Amino acid sequence: MTSSTPRKATLALKIIIVGGSIAGLACAYTLRQAGHDVVVLEQSGGRRTKCRGGMRMPPNTTRILNDWGLGPTLEKVAVKSTGVNLLIGKTGERIGKLAYHEPIMTALRGNYLLMQYDDLYSTLFDLAVHAGAQIRYASQVVSVDDSRATVVLSSGEELMGDLVIGADGSNSLVRRLTMGTYAVEEGEERCYFSFNIPTERMEKDEELALLLQSQCWEVWCGDNASMYSHLVHSGTEYAIVLYLTLPNHPYTETYDDHRPISEFNIDLDRFEPRLRRLVELADTFAPIKYVRRERFAPSTSTNGSGRVLLIGDAAHPIRPHGSNNAGLALEDAVTVGSLLSRIQNISQLSSLIEAVDEIRQTRCATVKQDASTRVDYMSLPHGPAQQARDEAFRAGLAVASLEYEEGDEEYDRYYREQSQWQGYIALFDYDAGEVVEDWWAKWGAPIERMEEGVGKQKPNDGETRSPSPVVEVSVVEVLMS
């Protein structure tokens, strides 16, 4: 759990963050809390106000925001989800459910929230600025010198710091300039479309209005496609994400490509009629493609100079619109801020940066794999695998629909047998701050002993370290009690 009084670093670093993304703003906040001087360079002309897409934020994400004192803000702008419904895309038949029961959420110290991107962005922007971070817009970086932690802007201005952090997305310029490209970079045939609809428009359609009565998020499983939907923005808007295989599509990686709904001419006959009517109520849609990038050696976020670090999608690009995209960014910010709050002299910087990568690699790989697996699973083409999935969901629907107090023994058996639900708990049950504390207790002493001017020293003093531990809250015990 985050301390109420942030730890301040003995040495205040000058840190340049490239990219005013969710990851960049969150990291700016944690580094300011640690006492460092932070400037965020964003190439766009001003605060982002057009990214109205929906975000699903599980407890591992909202726990961090709560620890940062943002609980009251979240209550105003987010929607508390009570679970997820799984439906047949063509008919709307409900075949599965996962309920977010209060005892489980209490143990996780965070609710599952449904939120609009703009709301989270604005919240983190205000948080970072209030903490003292400098945000510079219209500041396009064109070169990075990792040996001197220096960046040059398109204007010719040069900025020098102690550390450059790339938070500039999956097609990161910082990564390309300092670490090269991935071994594999290939676009998927699957495309991702997001839509936002004012709920007042849905209220005029009796069938669509029924969707507004639920605080669950809905997943429609289609034929080689899926659609996710839920309330956002204090319940005044309805967000949709459509995952659709579309060979040779013309779309790009940018999240800023907003097009009029009149240009959306894709046949949605694999989904029930009300979903087709729902999409037609949107003013615009935002298409995006995902480029699969295989990790480059030796690590995902550092290049060995000790002066450059990648976070967020720049370090571990993940499929768009997943439940843990924002979560990984916030966990990165917690990790970076916590480790750099311990720096006493510049000789320690390289080892601390390497520690970020060591701590985060396993977690990020797990979440990335889970995101890909779940989208594929919910988008199975019609056939034996899809039928087996639907039968498994149906078999547990009666138990999943019970109140928690009514079915403890049945829940015990059901959750032990259903690996997909166990997977959710494992993802939710991660506390980035506690992971850092545990790692530091085990491996921090050699770093603390490093003296000014000695240069880089191996923090393990020749000892081989085991993988970073995963710290878990006792949620499974609550679930099975």
Short mmCIF file of C-alpha atoms in Angstrom, two decimals:
data_model
loop_
_atom_site.label_atom_id
_atom_site.label_comp_id
_atom_site.label_asym_id
_atom_site.label_seq_id
_atom_site.Cartn_x
_atom_site.Cartn_y
_atom_site.Cartn_z
CA MET A 1 0.00 0.00 0.00
CA THR A 2 1.22 3.48 -0.82
CA SER A 3 2.45 5.53 2.10
CA SER A 4 0.49 8.68 2.93
CA THR A 5 3.81 10.57 2.99
CA PRO A 6 5.76 9.97 -0.25
CA ARG A 7 9.41 9.01 0.06
CA LYS A 8 11.67 11.78 -1.27
CA ALA A 9 14.89 10.98 -3.09
CA THR A 10 18.13 12.29 -1.62
CA LEU A 11 19.23 13.29 -5.13
CA ALA A 12 16.76 15.24 -7.29
CA LEU A 13 17.09 14.15 -10.92
CA LYS A 14 16.18 16.11 -14.03
CA ILE A 15 13.88 13.82 -15.97
CA ILE A 16 12.53 14.32 -19.50
CA ILE A 17 9.40 12.35 -20.37
CA VAL A 18 8.65 12.09 -24.08
CA GLY A 19 4.91 11.69 -24.57
CA GLY A 20 1.99 13.13 -22.63
CA SER A 21 0.16 9.82 -22.60
CA ILE A 22 -1.56 8.11 -19.67
CA ALA A 23 1.80 6.48 -18.93
CA GLY A 24 3.68 9.77 -19.27
CA LEU A 25 1.36 11.76 -17.01
CA ALA A 26 1.18 9.03 -14.37
CA CYS A 27 4.96 8.70 -14.31
CA ALA A 28 5.35 12.48 -14.11
CA TYR A 29 3.20 12.43 -10.99
CA THR A 30 5.07 9.61 -9.21
CA LEU A 31 8.44 11.15 -10.03
CA ARG A 32 7.36 14.55 -8.74
CA GLN A 33 6.14 12.85 -5.58
CA ALA A 34 9.64 11.41 -5.27
CA GLY A 35 11.14 14.91 -5.48
CA HIS A 36 12.48 14.94 -9.04
CA ASP A 37 12.27 17.75 -11.61
CA VAL A 38 10.05 16.57 -14.46
CA VAL A 39 9.20 17.98 -17.88
CA VAL A 40 6.76 16.20 -20.20
CA LEU A 41 7.15 16.83 -23.93
CA GLU A 42 3.96 16.30 -25.94
CA GLN A 43 3.99 16.83 -29.70
CA SER A 44 0.28 17.66 -30.00
CA GLY A 45 -0.88 21.25 -29.73
CA GLY A 46 -2.80 20.97 -26.46
CA ARG A 47 -4.69 18.82 -24.00
CA ARG A 48 -6.36 15.85 -25.61
CA THR A 49 -10.11 16.30 -25.63
CA LYS A 50 -11.29 14.04 -28.45
CA CYS A 51 -10.40 10.57 -27.15
CA ARG A 52 -13.81 9.67 -25.76
CA GLY A 53 -13.43 5.90 -26.04
CA GLY A 54 -14.31 3.65 -23.15
CA MET A 55 -11.84 2.07 -20.75
CA ARG A 56 -12.30 -0.91 -18.46
CA MET A 57 -10.24 -0.56 -15.30
CA PRO A 58 -9.96 -3.56 -12.97
CA PRO A 59 -8.97 -3.42 -9.27
CA ASN A 60 -5.21 -3.53 -9.88
CA THR A 61 -5.68 -0.22 -11.72
CA THR A 62 -8.24 1.51 -9.51
CA ARG A 63 -6.30 0.53 -6.38
CA ILE A 64 -3.43 2.71 -7.60
CA LEU A 65 -5.73 5.64 -8.33
CA ASN A 66 -7.30 5.27 -4.89
CA ASP A 67 -3.86 5.28 -3.29
CA TRP A 68 -3.18 8.55 -5.13
CA GLY A 69 -6.23 10.10 -3.50
CA LEU A 70 -8.41 10.02 -6.61
CA GLY A 71 -11.29 7.99 -5.18
CA PRO A 72 -13.71 10.96 -4.96
CA THR A 73 -12.95 11.96 -8.55
CA LEU A 74 -13.54 8.42 -9.80
CA GLU A 75 -16.90 8.32 -8.05
CA LYS A 76 -17.98 11.37 -10.05
CA VAL A 77 -16.86 10.37 -13.54
CA ALA A 78 -16.65 6.57 -13.61
CA VAL A 79 -19.29 3.83 -13.50
CA LYS A 80 -18.84 1.04 -10.97
CA SER A 81 -19.22 -2.27 -12.79
CA THR A 82 -21.05 -5.13 -11.10
CA GLY A 83 -19.78 -7.79 -13.48
CA VAL A 84 -19.55 -8.94 -17.07
CA ASN A 85 -22.22 -10.66 -19.17
CA LEU A 86 -21.27 -12.98 -22.02
CA LEU A 87 -23.76 -13.15 -24.89
CA ILE A 88 -24.16 -14.82 -28.26
CA GLY A 89 -23.47 -12.13 -30.82
CA LYS A 90 -26.12 -13.21 -33.30
CA THR A 91 -29.00 -13.64 -30.85
CA GLY A 92 -28.15 -11.79 -27.63
CA GLU A 93 -28.65 -14.94 -25.54
CA ARG A 94 -26.75 -14.66 -22.26
CA ILE A 95 -24.54 -17.72 -21.83
CA GLY A 96 -22.16 -16.63 -19.08
CA LYS A 97 -21.51 -14.15 -16.30
CA LEU A 98 -18.82 -13.08 -13.88
CA ALA A 99 -20.11 -11.09 -10.91
CA TYR A 100 -17.83 -8.68 -9.05
CA HIS A 101 -19.06 -9.49 -5.55
CA GLU A 102 -18.38 -6.97 -2.80
CA PRO A 103 -16.34 -9.32 -0.54
CA ILE A 104 -13.97 -10.00 -3.44
CA MET A 105 -13.67 -6.35 -4.45
CA THR A 106 -13.11 -5.36 -0.82
CA ALA A 107 -10.24 -7.82 -0.54
CA LEU A 108 -8.77 -6.44 -3.75
CA ARG A 109 -9.01 -2.85 -2.42
CA GLY A 110 -10.48 -1.57 -5.65
CA ASN A 111 -13.61 -1.71 -7.74
CA TYR A 112 -13.88 -2.57 -11.40
CA LEU A 113 -14.60 0.80 -13.04
CA LEU A 114 -15.85 1.76 -16.49
CA MET A 115 -14.41 5.07 -17.59
CA GLN A 116 -13.90 7.35 -20.55
CA TYR A 117 -10.35 7.93 -21.76
CA ASP A 118 -10.76 11.71 -21.55
CA ASP A 119 -11.87 11.49 -17.94
CA LEU A 120 -8.80 9.50 -16.92
CA TYR A 121 -6.49 11.69 -19.00
CA SER A 122 -7.86 14.91 -17.48
CA THR A 123 -7.64 13.47 -13.98
CA LEU A 124 -3.99 12.46 -14.41
CA PHE A 125 -3.13 15.73 -16.15
CA ASP A 126 -4.44 17.74 -13.22
CA LEU A 127 -2.68 15.42 -10.78
CA ALA A 128 0.69 15.76 -12.51
CA VAL A 129 0.46 19.53 -12.90
CA HIS A 130 -0.65 20.02 -9.30
CA ALA A 131 2.36 17.94 -8.22
CA GLY A 132 4.65 20.33 -10.09
CA ALA A 133 5.32 18.60 -13.41
CA GLN A 134 5.89 20.88 -16.39
CA ILE A 135 3.83 19.91 -19.46
CA ARG A 136 5.06 21.33 -22.76
CA TYR A 137 2.85 21.02 -25.84
CA ALA A 138 3.84 21.41 -29.50
CA SER A 139 7.20 19.90 -28.51
CA GLN A 140 8.12 17.33 -31.12
CA VAL A 141 11.26 15.34 -30.33
CA VAL A 142 13.41 14.55 -33.36
CA SER A 143 16.53 13.07 -31.76
CA VAL A 144 17.66 11.48 -28.51
CA ASP A 145 21.25 11.16 -27.28
CA ASP A 146 21.15 8.35 -24.75
CA SER A 147 24.75 8.90 -23.65
CA ARG A 148 23.91 12.39 -22.37
CA ALA A 149 20.17 12.04 -21.68
CA THR A 150 19.56 14.81 -24.18
CA VAL A 151 16.70 15.40 -26.62
CA VAL A 152 16.42 17.82 -29.51
CA LEU A 153 13.09 19.30 -30.59
CA SER A 154 11.98 20.10 -34.13
CA SER A 155 12.51 23.77 -33.26
CA GLY A 156 16.20 23.06 -32.70
CA GLU A 157 15.95 23.47 -28.93
CA GLU A 158 18.06 21.03 -26.93
CA LEU A 159 17.03 19.78 -23.50
CA MET A 160 19.41 17.92 -21.23
CA GLY A 161 18.54 15.84 -18.19
CA ASP A 162 19.71 12.89 -16.16
CA LEU A 163 17.14 10.47 -17.60
CA VAL A 164 14.93 10.29 -20.69
CA ILE A 165 11.71 8.30 -20.38
CA GLY A 166 9.89 7.26 -23.53
CA ALA A 167 6.13 7.24 -22.99
CA ASP A 168 5.34 7.84 -26.65
CA GLY A 169 3.28 4.79 -27.50
CA SER A 170 3.66 1.54 -29.38
CA ASN A 171 5.39 3.17 -32.35
CA SER A 172 7.82 4.89 -29.99
CA LEU A 173 10.34 7.29 -31.49
CA VAL A 174 12.49 7.04 -28.36
CA ARG A 175 12.67 3.28 -28.78
CA ARG A 176 13.57 3.50 -32.46
CA LEU A 177 16.25 6.14 -31.87
CA THR A 178 17.93 4.44 -28.92
CA MET A 179 17.16 0.72 -29.15
CA GLY A 180 16.34 -0.02 -32.77
CA THR A 181 13.28 -1.91 -33.95
CA TYR A 182 11.67 -5.11 -32.79
CA ALA A 183 12.70 -8.38 -34.40
CA VAL A 184 9.11 -8.79 -35.63
CA GLU A 185 6.70 -6.01 -36.52
CA GLU A 186 3.60 -7.12 -38.40
CA GLY A 187 0.07 -5.80 -38.52
CA GLU A 188 -2.85 -8.03 -37.59
CA GLU A 189 -5.79 -8.65 -39.88
CA ARG A 190 -8.03 -7.93 -36.90
CA CYS A 191 -9.10 -4.31 -36.65
CA TYR A 192 -10.46 -2.47 -33.63
CA PHE A 193 -13.29 0.06 -33.85
CA SER A 194 -14.51 2.26 -31.02
CA PHE A 195 -17.78 4.20 -30.84
CA ASN A 196 -19.39 6.48 -28.26
CA ILE A 197 -23.13 7.11 -28.10
CA PRO A 198 -25.05 9.57 -25.89
CA THR A 199 -27.37 7.50 -23.72
CA GLU A 200 -30.26 9.88 -24.40
CA ARG A 201 -30.34 8.57 -27.97
CA MET A 202 -30.53 4.98 -26.76
CA GLU A 203 -33.42 5.79 -24.44
CA LYS A 204 -35.65 6.39 -27.47
CA ASP A 205 -35.28 2.73 -28.51
CA GLU A 206 -36.96 0.34 -26.08
CA GLU A 207 -34.55 -2.53 -26.76
CA LEU A 208 -31.45 -0.37 -26.56
CA ALA A 209 -32.69 1.31 -23.40
CA LEU A 210 -32.53 -2.07 -21.66
CA LEU A 211 -28.75 -2.00 -22.01
CA LEU A 212 -28.63 1.15 -19.88
CA GLN A 213 -30.22 -0.60 -16.91
CA SER A 214 -27.15 -2.77 -16.33
CA GLN A 215 -23.87 -1.73 -14.74
CA CYS A 216 -22.24 -4.85 -16.12
CA TRP A 217 -20.13 -4.63 -19.22
CA GLU A 218 -21.34 -6.78 -22.07
CA VAL A 219 -19.37 -9.07 -24.37
CA TRP A 220 -21.04 -10.29 -27.55
CA CYS A 221 -19.21 -13.31 -28.98
CA GLY A 222 -19.53 -13.25 -32.76
CA ASP A 223 -18.24 -15.37 -35.62
CA ASN A 224 -14.55 -14.43 -35.75
CA ALA A 225 -15.50 -11.16 -34.06
CA SER A 226 -16.59 -9.76 -30.71
CA MET A 227 -18.10 -6.58 -29.34
CA TYR A 228 -17.65 -5.06 -25.88
CA SER A 229 -19.91 -2.33 -24.52
CA HIS A 230 -20.59 -0.44 -21.29
CA LEU A 231 -21.59 2.85 -19.73
CA VAL A 232 -19.02 5.64 -19.24
CA HIS A 233 -18.82 9.32 -18.29
CA SER A 234 -21.07 9.18 -15.23
CA GLY A 235 -23.52 7.02 -17.17
CA THR A 236 -24.26 9.66 -19.82
CA GLU A 237 -22.49 7.88 -22.69
CA TYR A 238 -22.26 4.32 -23.94
CA ALA A 239 -18.93 3.02 -25.23
CA ILE A 240 -18.50 0.21 -27.75
CA VAL A 241 -15.41 -1.59 -29.00
CA LEU A 242 -15.73 -3.91 -31.99
CA TYR A 243 -13.03 -6.51 -32.69
CA LEU A 244 -13.30 -7.66 -36.29
CA THR A 245 -11.07 -9.62 -38.65
CA LEU A 246 -10.73 -7.51 -41.77
CA PRO A 247 -8.03 -8.59 -44.24
CA ASN A 248 -6.20 -5.81 -46.06
CA HIS A 249 -7.86 -3.04 -44.08
CA PRO A 250 -6.49 0.49 -44.60
CA TYR A 251 -6.35 1.60 -40.98
CA THR A 252 -3.30 2.74 -39.00
CA GLU A 253 -2.00 2.57 -35.43
CA THR A 254 -3.12 6.04 -34.41
CA TYR A 255 -5.85 6.58 -31.83
CA ASP A 256 -6.62 10.01 -33.30
CA ASP A 257 -8.29 8.82 -36.51
CA HIS A 258 -11.92 9.82 -35.92
CA ARG A 259 -14.22 9.35 -38.92
CA PRO A 260 -17.89 10.15 -39.54
CA ILE A 261 -20.17 7.19 -38.97
CA SER A 262 -21.34 7.52 -42.59
CA GLU A 263 -17.97 6.06 -43.61
CA PHE A 264 -18.54 2.92 -41.53
CA ASN A 265 -19.75 0.55 -44.23
CA ILE A 266 -18.80 -2.79 -42.66
CA ASP A 267 -21.49 -5.47 -42.60
CA LEU A 268 -22.40 -6.41 -39.02
CA ASP A 269 -24.78 -9.23 -39.89
CA ARG A 270 -22.92 -11.56 -37.53
CA PHE A 271 -24.41 -9.53 -34.65
CA GLU A 272 -28.01 -9.11 -33.52
CA PRO A 273 -30.08 -6.28 -35.08
CA ARG A 274 -30.12 -4.06 -31.98
CA LEU A 275 -26.31 -3.85 -32.06
CA ARG A 276 -26.43 -2.70 -35.64
CA ARG A 277 -28.93 -0.02 -34.66
CA LEU A 278 -26.72 0.91 -31.72
CA VAL A 279 -23.69 1.56 -33.92
CA GLU A 280 -25.77 3.73 -36.25
CA LEU A 281 -26.51 6.10 -33.34
CA ALA A 282 -22.84 7.12 -33.08
CA ASP A 283 -21.60 10.31 -34.73
CA THR A 284 -18.09 9.03 -35.38
CA PHE A 285 -15.98 5.92 -35.11
CA ALA A 286 -12.27 5.46 -34.46
CA PRO A 287 -10.53 2.56 -36.22
CA ILE A 288 -7.12 1.30 -35.19
CA LYS A 289 -4.90 -1.58 -36.16
CA TYR A 290 -2.59 -3.49 -33.85
CA VAL A 291 0.98 -4.16 -34.91
CA ARG A 292 2.33 -7.23 -33.19
CA ARG A 293 5.84 -6.55 -31.97
CA GLU A 294 8.12 -9.25 -30.63
CA ARG A 295 10.34 -8.18 -27.76
CA PHE A 296 13.88 -7.14 -28.56
CA ALA A 297 16.83 -8.43 -26.53
CA PRO A 298 18.09 -8.07 -23.91
CA SER A 299 15.15 -6.27 -22.32
CA THR A 300 11.93 -4.47 -23.04
CA SER A 301 12.56 -1.06 -21.57
CA THR A 302 16.27 -0.22 -21.25
CA ASN A 303 19.26 -0.12 -23.59
CA GLY A 304 22.07 -0.44 -21.06
CA SER A 305 23.05 3.23 -21.02
CA GLY A 306 21.27 3.87 -17.74
CA ARG A 307 19.93 7.10 -19.22
CA VAL A 308 16.90 5.88 -21.22
CA LEU A 309 13.81 4.01 -20.05
CA LEU A 310 10.61 3.03 -21.84
CA ILE A 311 7.22 2.74 -20.16
CA GLY A 312 3.67 1.97 -21.23
CA ASP A 313 3.08 0.86 -24.81
CA ALA A 314 6.54 2.10 -25.76
CA ALA A 315 7.98 -0.72 -23.64
CA HIS A 316 5.32 -3.41 -23.93
CA PRO A 317 2.81 -2.72 -26.73
CA ILE A 318 -0.46 -4.51 -26.11
CA ARG A 319 -3.62 -5.00 -28.14
CA PRO A 320 -5.80 -1.87 -28.13
CA HIS A 321 -8.81 -1.39 -25.88
CA GLY A 322 -7.97 -4.14 -23.40
CA SER A 323 -8.89 -4.18 -19.74
CA ASN A 324 -5.31 -3.69 -18.55
CA ASN A 325 -3.86 -1.19 -21.01
CA ALA A 326 -4.14 1.69 -18.55
CA GLY A 327 -3.28 -0.65 -15.69
CA LEU A 328 0.13 -1.54 -17.11
CA ALA A 329 0.91 2.15 -17.58
CA LEU A 330 -0.02 3.00 -13.99
CA GLU A 331 1.89 0.00 -12.64
CA ASP A 332 4.95 1.19 -14.59
CA ALA A 333 4.57 4.63 -13.01
CA VAL A 334 4.35 3.19 -9.51
CA THR A 335 7.44 1.05 -10.12
CA VAL A 336 9.54 3.87 -11.57
CA GLY A 337 8.50 6.38 -8.93
CA SER A 338 9.10 4.00 -6.05
CA LEU A 339 12.55 2.90 -7.22
CA LEU A 340 13.77 6.40 -8.08
CA SER A 341 12.56 7.72 -4.74
CA ARG A 342 15.46 5.72 -3.27
CA ILE A 343 18.29 7.23 -5.32
CA GLN A 344 21.07 8.82 -3.28
CA ASN A 345 23.71 9.44 -5.95
CA ILE A 346 23.98 9.32 -9.73
CA SER A 347 26.02 6.10 -9.68
CA GLN A 348 22.89 4.24 -8.65
CA LEU A 349 20.77 5.37 -11.59
CA SER A 350 21.72 2.66 -14.07
CA SER A 351 21.05 -0.13 -11.57
CA LEU A 352 17.70 1.37 -10.60
CA ILE A 353 16.67 1.62 -14.25
CA GLU A 354 17.61 -2.00 -14.81
CA ALA A 355 15.57 -2.91 -11.75
CA VAL A 356 12.46 -1.37 -13.34
CA ASP A 357 12.84 -3.68 -16.28
CA GLU A 358 13.57 -6.72 -14.14
CA ILE A 359 10.53 -6.15 -11.94
CA ARG A 360 8.12 -5.44 -14.80
CA GLN A 361 9.07 -8.01 -17.47
CA THR A 362 7.16 -11.02 -16.17
CA ARG A 363 4.04 -9.08 -15.25
CA CYS A 364 3.87 -7.27 -18.59
CA ALA A 365 4.39 -10.47 -20.56
CA THR A 366 1.62 -12.18 -18.58
CA VAL A 367 -0.87 -9.36 -19.13
CA LYS A 368 0.00 -9.06 -22.80
CA GLN A 369 -0.53 -12.77 -23.38
CA ASP A 370 -3.78 -12.71 -21.44
CA ALA A 371 -5.10 -9.79 -23.51
CA SER A 372 -4.41 -11.62 -26.75
CA THR A 373 -5.83 -14.90 -25.50
CA ARG A 374 -9.07 -13.38 -24.22
CA VAL A 375 -9.83 -11.46 -27.41
CA ASP A 376 -9.16 -14.57 -29.47
CA TYR A 377 -11.31 -16.69 -27.14
CA MET A 378 -14.29 -14.34 -27.29
CA SER A 379 -13.92 -14.04 -31.08
CA LEU A 380 -13.68 -17.71 -32.02
CA PRO A 381 -15.01 -18.55 -35.49
CA HIS A 382 -18.07 -20.78 -35.48
CA GLY A 383 -17.03 -24.38 -35.02
CA PRO A 384 -16.18 -27.02 -32.39
CA ALA A 385 -13.98 -24.72 -30.28
CA GLN A 386 -16.68 -22.03 -30.17
CA GLN A 387 -19.33 -24.60 -29.26
CA ALA A 388 -17.19 -25.99 -26.44
CA ARG A 389 -16.63 -22.46 -25.12
CA ASP A 390 -20.34 -21.67 -25.13
CA GLU A 391 -21.21 -24.94 -23.40
CA ALA A 392 -18.64 -24.25 -20.67
CA PHE A 393 -20.10 -20.79 -20.07
CA ARG A 394 -23.66 -22.11 -19.96
CA ALA A 395 -22.70 -24.82 -17.47
CA GLY A 396 -21.64 -22.23 -14.92
CA LEU A 397 -24.27 -19.57 -15.56
CA ALA A 398 -26.64 -20.67 -12.78
CA VAL A 399 -23.90 -20.54 -10.14
CA ALA A 400 -22.42 -17.31 -11.49
CA SER A 401 -25.84 -15.64 -11.21
CA LEU A 402 -26.21 -16.42 -7.50
CA GLU A 403 -25.56 -13.90 -4.77
CA TYR A 404 -22.20 -14.61 -3.19
CA GLU A 405 -23.69 -15.56 0.19
CA GLU A 406 -26.06 -18.04 -1.42
CA GLY A 407 -23.54 -20.27 -3.10
CA ASP A 408 -20.21 -20.44 -1.34
CA GLU A 409 -19.67 -24.16 -1.89
CA GLU A 410 -20.83 -23.98 -5.47
CA TYR A 411 -18.64 -20.96 -6.12
CA ASP A 412 -15.72 -22.83 -4.61
CA ARG A 413 -16.12 -25.68 -7.06
CA TYR A 414 -17.02 -23.46 -10.01
CA TYR A 415 -14.10 -21.06 -9.64
CA ARG A 416 -11.61 -23.87 -9.15
CA GLU A 417 -12.83 -25.56 -12.32
CA GLN A 418 -13.09 -22.46 -14.52
CA SER A 419 -9.56 -21.40 -15.38
CA GLN A 420 -10.71 -18.20 -17.12
CA TRP A 421 -12.20 -16.86 -13.88
CA GLN A 422 -9.09 -17.84 -11.93
CA GLY A 423 -7.15 -15.88 -14.53
CA TYR A 424 -9.17 -12.76 -13.78
CA ILE A 425 -8.40 -13.01 -10.06
CA ALA A 426 -4.69 -13.48 -10.74
CA LEU A 427 -4.63 -10.32 -12.87
CA PHE A 428 -6.64 -8.25 -10.41
CA ASP A 429 -4.57 -9.45 -7.46
CA TYR A 430 -1.36 -7.56 -8.32
CA ASP A 431 -0.04 -4.69 -6.23
CA ALA A 432 2.79 -2.88 -8.03
CA GLY A 433 3.88 -0.99 -4.93
CA GLU A 434 4.17 -4.12 -2.82
CA VAL A 435 6.12 -5.88 -5.57
CA VAL A 436 8.71 -3.08 -5.50
CA GLU A 437 8.91 -3.15 -1.70
CA ASP A 438 9.45 -6.90 -1.75
CA TRP A 439 12.10 -6.65 -4.48
CA TRP A 440 13.93 -3.86 -2.64
CA ALA A 441 13.96 -5.76 0.64
CA LYS A 442 15.69 -8.62 -1.14
CA TRP A 443 17.98 -6.86 -3.63
CA GLY A 444 18.21 -3.20 -2.62
CA ALA A 445 21.16 -3.38 -0.22
CA PRO A 446 23.90 -3.63 -2.90
CA ILE A 447 22.43 -0.60 -4.68
CA GLU A 448 22.35 1.38 -1.43
CA ARG A 449 26.06 0.63 -0.92
CA MET A 450 27.03 2.14 -4.27
CA GLU A 451 29.04 5.32 -3.73
CA GLU A 452 29.22 8.53 -5.72
CA GLY A 453 31.90 8.40 -8.40
CA VAL A 454 32.47 4.64 -8.24
CA GLY A 455 30.59 4.08 -11.47
CA LYS A 456 28.19 1.31 -12.27
CA GLN A 457 28.35 -1.69 -9.98
CA LYS A 458 26.47 -4.94 -10.26
CA PRO A 459 23.70 -4.78 -7.67
CA ASN A 460 23.80 -8.53 -7.14
CA ASP A 461 27.59 -8.62 -6.45
CA GLY A 462 27.88 -11.68 -8.65
CA GLU A 463 24.87 -13.44 -7.19
CA THR A 464 22.25 -14.73 -9.62
CA ARG A 465 18.85 -13.32 -8.80
CA SER A 466 15.64 -15.24 -9.09
CA PRO A 467 12.70 -13.76 -11.04
CA SER A 468 10.85 -10.90 -9.40
CA PRO A 469 8.17 -12.12 -7.00
CA VAL A 470 4.48 -11.59 -7.49
CA VAL A 471 2.88 -10.19 -4.37
CA GLU A 472 -0.72 -11.26 -3.90
CA VAL A 473 -3.55 -10.03 -1.75
CA SER A 474 -5.41 -12.88 -0.08
CA VAL A 475 -8.32 -12.80 -2.50
CA VAL A 476 -8.51 -16.47 -3.26
CA GLU A 477 -8.98 -17.20 0.43
CA VAL A 478 -11.91 -14.77 0.51
CA LEU A 479 -13.36 -16.33 -2.62
CA MET A 480 -13.09 -19.86 -1.31
CA SER A 481 -14.12 -19.21 2.29
#
